[in-house]
CSV table of C-alpha atoms in Angstrom, one decimal:
chain,number,residue,atom,x,y,z
A,12,MET,CA,7.7,17.3,3.5
A,13,ASP,CA,11.1,16.1,2.7
A,14,THR,CA,13.4,16.3,6.1
A,15,GLY,CA,16.2,18.4,4.4
A,16,ILE,CA,13.4,20.9,3.3
A,17,GLU,CA,11.7,20.8,6.9
A,18,GLU,CA,15.3,21.4,8.2
A,19,ALA,CA,15.9,24.0,6.2
A,20,TRP,CA,13.0,25.9,7.1
A,21,LYS,CA,14.1,26.2,10.7
A,22,ARG,CA,17.2,27.5,9.6
A,23,LEU,CA,15.4,30.1,7.8
A,24,SER,CA,15.0,33.9,9.2
A,25,LEU,CA,11.2,34.4,8.3
A,26,THR,CA,9.4,37.5,7.0
A,27,THR,CA,6.5,38.7,8.9
A,28,GLU,CA,4.1,37.5,6.4
A,29,GLU,CA,5.6,33.7,6.4
A,30,ASP,CA,5.5,33.7,10.2
A,31,THR,CA,1.9,34.9,10.5
A,32,VAL,CA,-0.7,32.2,11.8
A,33,VAL,CA,-3.6,32.4,9.7
A,34,GLU,CA,-6.9,31.1,11.5
A,35,CYS,CA,-8.7,27.9,10.2
A,36,GLU,CA,-12.4,27.5,11.5
A,37,ASP,CA,-13.1,24.1,12.4
A,38,GLU,CA,-16.9,24.9,11.0
A,39,ILE,CA,-15.2,25.2,7.5
A,40,VAL,CA,-16.0,21.9,5.9
A,41,ASP,CA,-13.9,21.3,2.8
A,42,GLU,CA,-16.2,19.7,0.1
A,43,CYS,CA,-13.5,16.8,-0.2
A,44,SER,CA,-14.4,15.7,3.2
A,45,GLU,CA,-16.1,12.5,2.7
A,46,GLN,CA,-13.3,11.2,0.1
A,47,ILE,CA,-11.1,11.9,2.9
A,48,THR,CA,-12.6,9.2,5.1
A,49,LEU,CA,-12.3,7.0,2.6
A,50,CYS,CA,-8.2,7.1,2.3
A,51,LEU,CA,-5.8,5.4,3.9
A,52,TRP,CA,-1.7,6.7,4.3
A,53,GLY,CA,0.3,3.7,3.7
A,54,LYS,CA,4.3,2.9,4.3
A,55,LEU,CA,6.3,-0.2,3.9
A,56,HIS,CA,8.0,-1.6,6.5
A,57,THR,CA,11.7,-1.7,5.1
A,58,GLU,CA,14.8,0.1,5.1
A,59,GLY,CA,15.7,-1.1,1.4
A,60,TYR,CA,14.5,-0.4,-2.0
A,61,PHE,CA,11.4,-1.8,-3.7
A,62,ASN,CA,9.6,-0.8,-6.9
A,63,MET,CA,6.8,1.5,-6.3
A,64,ASN,CA,5.0,1.2,-9.6
A,65,VAL,CA,5.0,-2.6,-9.3
A,66,MET,CA,4.0,-2.9,-6.1
A,67,LYS,CA,1.1,-0.6,-6.8
A,68,THR,CA,0.2,-3.0,-9.7
A,69,VAL,CA,0.4,-5.9,-7.1
A,70,PHE,CA,-1.9,-4.3,-4.9
A,71,LYS,CA,-4.4,-3.5,-7.2
A,72,ASN,CA,-4.8,-6.9,-8.7
A,73,VAL,CA,-4.5,-8.6,-5.2
A,74,TRP,CA,-7.1,-6.2,-3.9
A,75,LYS,CA,-9.6,-6.0,-6.7
A,76,PRO,CA,-11.8,-3.4,-4.8
A,77,SER,CA,-15.3,-3.6,-5.9
A,78,ARG,CA,-15.0,0.3,-7.1
A,79,GLY,CA,-11.5,0.8,-7.6
A,80,VAL,CA,-8.8,2.4,-5.8
A,81,ILE,CA,-6.1,5.1,-6.7
A,82,ILE,CA,-2.8,4.9,-5.2
A,83,CYS,CA,-0.8,8.5,-4.7
A,84,ASP,CA,3.4,8.8,-4.5
A,85,LEU,CA,3.7,11.2,-1.4
A,86,ASP,CA,7.0,10.9,-0.8
A,87,LYS,CA,9.9,8.3,-0.7
A,88,ASN,CA,8.1,5.3,0.9
A,89,LEU,CA,5.2,7.4,1.7
A,90,PHE,CA,1.4,6.5,-0.1
A,91,ALA,CA,-2.2,7.4,-0.2
A,92,PHE,CA,-4.6,5.1,-1.0
A,93,GLN,CA,-7.8,6.4,-2.2
A,94,PHE,CA,-10.5,4.2,-2.0
A,95,PHE,CA,-14.4,4.9,-3.3
A,96,SER,CA,-16.4,3.1,-0.9
A,97,PRO,CA,-16.2,2.5,2.9
A,98,ALA,CA,-16.6,-0.9,2.4
A,99,ASP,CA,-13.5,-1.5,0.3
A,100,SER,CA,-11.5,0.8,2.7
A,101,ASP,CA,-12.4,-0.7,5.7
A,102,TYR,CA,-12.2,-4.2,4.4
A,103,ILE,CA,-8.2,-3.5,3.5
A,104,LEU,CA,-7.5,-2.0,6.8
A,105,ASN,CA,-8.6,-4.4,8.7
A,106,LYS,CA,-7.7,-7.3,6.6
A,107,GLY,CA,-4.2,-7.6,7.4
A,108,PRO,CA,-1.2,-8.3,7.5
A,109,LEU,CA,-0.4,-7.4,4.2
A,110,ALA,CA,3.0,-6.9,2.3
A,111,PHE,CA,4.8,-6.8,-0.9
A,112,ASP,CA,8.4,-8.4,-1.8
A,113,GLY,CA,8.2,-9.7,1.8
A,114,ASN,CA,8.1,-6.1,3.9
A,115,THR,CA,4.5,-5.4,5.8
A,116,LEU,CA,2.2,-2.5,5.0
A,117,LEU,CA,1.8,-0.1,7.3
A,118,LEU,CA,-1.7,1.5,7.3
A,119,ARG,CA,-3.2,4.5,8.9
A,120,LYS,CA,-7.0,6.3,8.6
A,121,ILE,CA,-6.5,9.8,7.3
A,122,THR,CA,-8.4,12.2,9.5
A,123,GLY,CA,-7.8,15.3,7.1
A,124,TYR,CA,-6.2,17.3,9.6
A,125,GLU,CA,-2.5,15.7,10.1
A,126,GLN,CA,0.7,16.6,7.7
A,127,SER,CA,1.8,13.5,5.7
A,128,SER,CA,5.2,14.0,7.1
A,129,LYS,CA,4.1,13.8,10.5
A,130,VAL,CA,2.3,10.5,10.2
A,131,GLN,CA,3.9,8.1,12.3
A,132,PHE,CA,3.4,4.3,11.2
A,133,THR,CA,4.0,2.0,14.3
A,134,HIS,CA,1.6,-1.0,14.2
A,135,ALA,CA,0.7,-3.5,11.5
A,136,ARG,CA,-2.5,-5.8,12.0
A,137,PHE,CA,-1.8,-9.3,12.6
A,138,TRP,CA,-3.5,-13.2,13.8
A,139,VAL,CA,-1.8,-14.3,16.5
A,140,LYS,CA,-1.9,-18.2,17.5
A,141,ALA,CA,-1.9,-18.4,21.4
A,142,ILE,CA,-0.9,-22.3,21.2
A,143,ASP,CA,-1.9,-24.8,23.8
A,144,VAL,CA,-4.4,-22.7,25.9
A,145,PRO,CA,-6.4,-24.9,28.0
A,146,PRO,CA,-10.4,-25.2,26.4
A,147,ILE,CA,-11.7,-23.2,29.5
A,148,LYS,CA,-9.8,-20.5,29.0
A,149,GLN,CA,-10.4,-20.0,25.0
A,150,THR,CA,-12.4,-16.9,25.3
A,151,SER,CA,-12.0,-13.2,24.6
A,152,THR,CA,-11.5,-12.1,28.2
A,153,PHE,CA,-8.7,-14.5,28.4
A,154,VAL,CA,-7.1,-12.8,25.4
A,155,LYS,CA,-7.7,-9.5,27.5
A,156,ILE,CA,-5.5,-10.8,30.4
A,157,LEU,CA,-2.9,-11.2,27.6
A,158,GLY,CA,-3.0,-8.1,27.0
A,159,TYR,CA,-5.1,-7.6,23.7
A,160,ASN,CA,-8.1,-6.0,24.0
A,161,LYS,CA,-9.4,-7.2,20.0
A,162,SER,CA,-12.8,-8.7,19.8
A,163,ASN,CA,-12.0,-10.4,16.6
A,164,LEU,CA,-11.3,-14.3,17.8
A,165,LEU,CA,-11.7,-17.6,16.6
A,166,CYS,CA,-11.0,-21.2,18.2
A,167,ALA,CA,-9.2,-23.3,16.4
A,168,ALA,CA,-8.8,-27.4,15.9
A,169,ASP,CA,-5.1,-27.1,17.1
A,170,LYS,CA,-5.6,-25.8,20.5
A,171,SER,CA,-4.9,-22.6,19.9
A,172,ILE,CA,-7.2,-19.5,19.7
A,173,ASN,CA,-6.4,-16.8,17.4
A,174,PHE,CA,-7.1,-13.2,17.2
A,175,GLN,CA,-6.4,-10.1,15.5
A,176,VAL,CA,-4.4,-7.3,16.7
A,177,ASP,CA,-2.5,-4.2,16.2
A,178,VAL,CA,1.2,-5.3,16.6
A,179,ASP,CA,3.7,-2.2,17.2
A,180,VAL,CA,6.1,-3.3,14.7
A,181,THR,CA,8.7,-0.7,16.9
A,182,LYS,CA,8.9,-3.3,19.7
A,183,LEU,CA,10.3,-6.9,19.9
A,184,LEU,CA,7.9,-9.5,18.9
A,185,ARG,CA,6.1,-11.1,21.5
A,186,ARG,CA,7.3,-15.0,21.9
A,187,GLY,CA,5.0,-15.4,24.4
A,188,MET,CA,3.9,-15.0,28.2
A,189,LYS,CA,3.2,-17.0,31.7
A,190,VAL,CA,-0.2,-16.9,33.1
A,191,MET,CA,-1.2,-18.4,36.4
A,192,MET,CA,-3.3,-21.3,36.1
A,193,LYS,CA,-4.5,-22.9,39.7
A,194,GLY,CA,-1.7,-21.7,41.5
A,195,LYS,CA,0.8,-22.5,38.6
A,196,PRO,CA,2.2,-20.9,35.8
A,197,ILE,CA,2.1,-22.1,32.8
A,198,ARG,CA,3.6,-20.9,29.6
A,199,ILE,CA,1.6,-19.8,26.8
A,200,SER,CA,3.5,-19.4,23.1
A,201,PHE,CA,2.8,-17.2,20.5
A,202,LYS,CA,2.8,-17.3,16.6
A,203,TYR,CA,1.8,-14.7,13.9
A,204,VAL,CA,0.1,-16.0,10.8
A,205,LYS,CA,1.8,-14.2,7.4
A,206,LEU,CA,4.9,-13.0,9.2
A,207,PRO,CA,7.1,-11.3,7.0
A,208,GLU,CA,10.9,-11.8,6.8
A,209,PHE,CA,12.3,-10.3,10.6
A,210,CYS,CA,15.5,-10.6,12.3
A,211,TYR,CA,16.1,-13.6,14.3
A,212,GLY,CA,18.9,-11.8,16.4
A,213,CYS,CA,16.7,-9.0,17.9
A,214,GLY,CA,13.3,-9.9,17.0
A,215,ARG,CA,12.3,-6.5,14.9
A,216,LEU,CA,10.4,-6.7,11.3
A,217,VAL,CA,12.2,-4.0,10.1
A,218,HIS,CA,15.4,-5.7,9.0
A,219,ILE,CA,16.6,-9.6,8.8
A,220,LEU,CA,19.7,-10.9,10.5
A,221,SER,CA,22.2,-10.4,7.3
A,222,ILE,CA,21.8,-6.7,7.8
A,223,TYR,CA,21.7,-6.8,12.1
A,224,GLU,CA,23.9,-4.5,13.0
A,225,GLU,CA,25.8,-7.1,15.6
A,226,ALA,CA,25.3,-10.2,13.2
A,227,LYS,CA,29.1,-10.6,13.1
A,228,GLU,CA,29.1,-11.6,16.7
A,229,VAL,CA,26.2,-14.2,15.6
A,230,ASP,CA,27.2,-17.9,14.8
A,231,GLU,CA,25.2,-19.4,12.4
A,232,ASP,CA,24.9,-22.6,15.1
A,233,SER,CA,24.0,-20.5,17.6
A,234,ASN,CA,20.8,-20.9,19.7
A,235,LEU,CA,19.2,-17.7,18.7
A,236,PRO,CA,16.3,-15.8,20.5
A,237,TYR,CA,14.0,-15.3,17.4
A,238,GLY,CA,13.5,-18.2,14.6
A,239,ASP,CA,10.8,-19.5,11.9
A,240,TRP,CA,8.9,-21.2,14.6
A,241,LEU,CA,7.1,-17.7,15.2
A,242,HIS,CA,5.6,-18.7,12.1
A,243,GLY,CA,1.9,-19.7,12.6
A,244,SER,CA,0.4,-21.8,10.1
A,245,PRO,CA,-3.0,-20.7,8.5
A,246,ILE,CA,-6.2,-20.4,10.8
A,247,LYS,CA,-8.9,-23.3,10.3
A,248,PRO,CA,-11.3,-22.3,12.8
A,249,THR,CA,-14.2,-24.9,14.3
A,250,ARG,CA,-17.6,-24.1,14.7
A,251,ARG,CA,-17.3,-22.8,17.6
A,252,ASN,CA,-16.8,-19.3,18.3
A,253,ALA,CA,-15.1,-18.6,21.6
A,254,GLU,CA,-16.5,-15.0,21.6
A,255,ALA,CA,-19.7,-16.4,22.4
A,256,ARG,CA,-17.8,-17.7,25.5
A,257,LYS,CA,-17.0,-14.8,27.6
């Protein structure tokens, strides 16, 4: 629902009929419930303009779902993706990160009980590379120690471990963290595969430095807290799967 309409409703004096709450029993299962399970909410993580028709064409051509997809405009920068196969919807939801014109596509499963205007888009799925991790710690258990619980984990030939996680786009990108190893703290750096444009000034994905609200105070030669060094190279997994070394 348009936010202007929603605010208008709050100011209106409702009639008794309009203000009456109608019971809707949970036992009533709509005939379209099966189709709903194959739907995804979608939103581009951007504050700028983009061509919706071009976006829909690009996604259809790139995804090539086996049984097709219908993309519906629900509101400005709010979409519903109707798939017709569980394999297709699951693949797109777990593929991540997905992007159009440098902007990340945020996706959510549709439960069927939420209003589209109330859906919160806060996470995007990325492959994260933890750099220079000691071999003995290249395990899923170590990934959980880092604060991530996803089980999708790969080792790589470049001394990194790679794990797929849902990154909170409302927060600053994590550049790494310190862990205690044999009584000595070591720093583990993070890189993000297919990371879209983001602000080198504040570390957020929603905008770039040119429109950063404090950009006028940042000199081009300054040492910015974030940079292109957060971009991770494509993953080249080894035959050894770290998941087996829990």
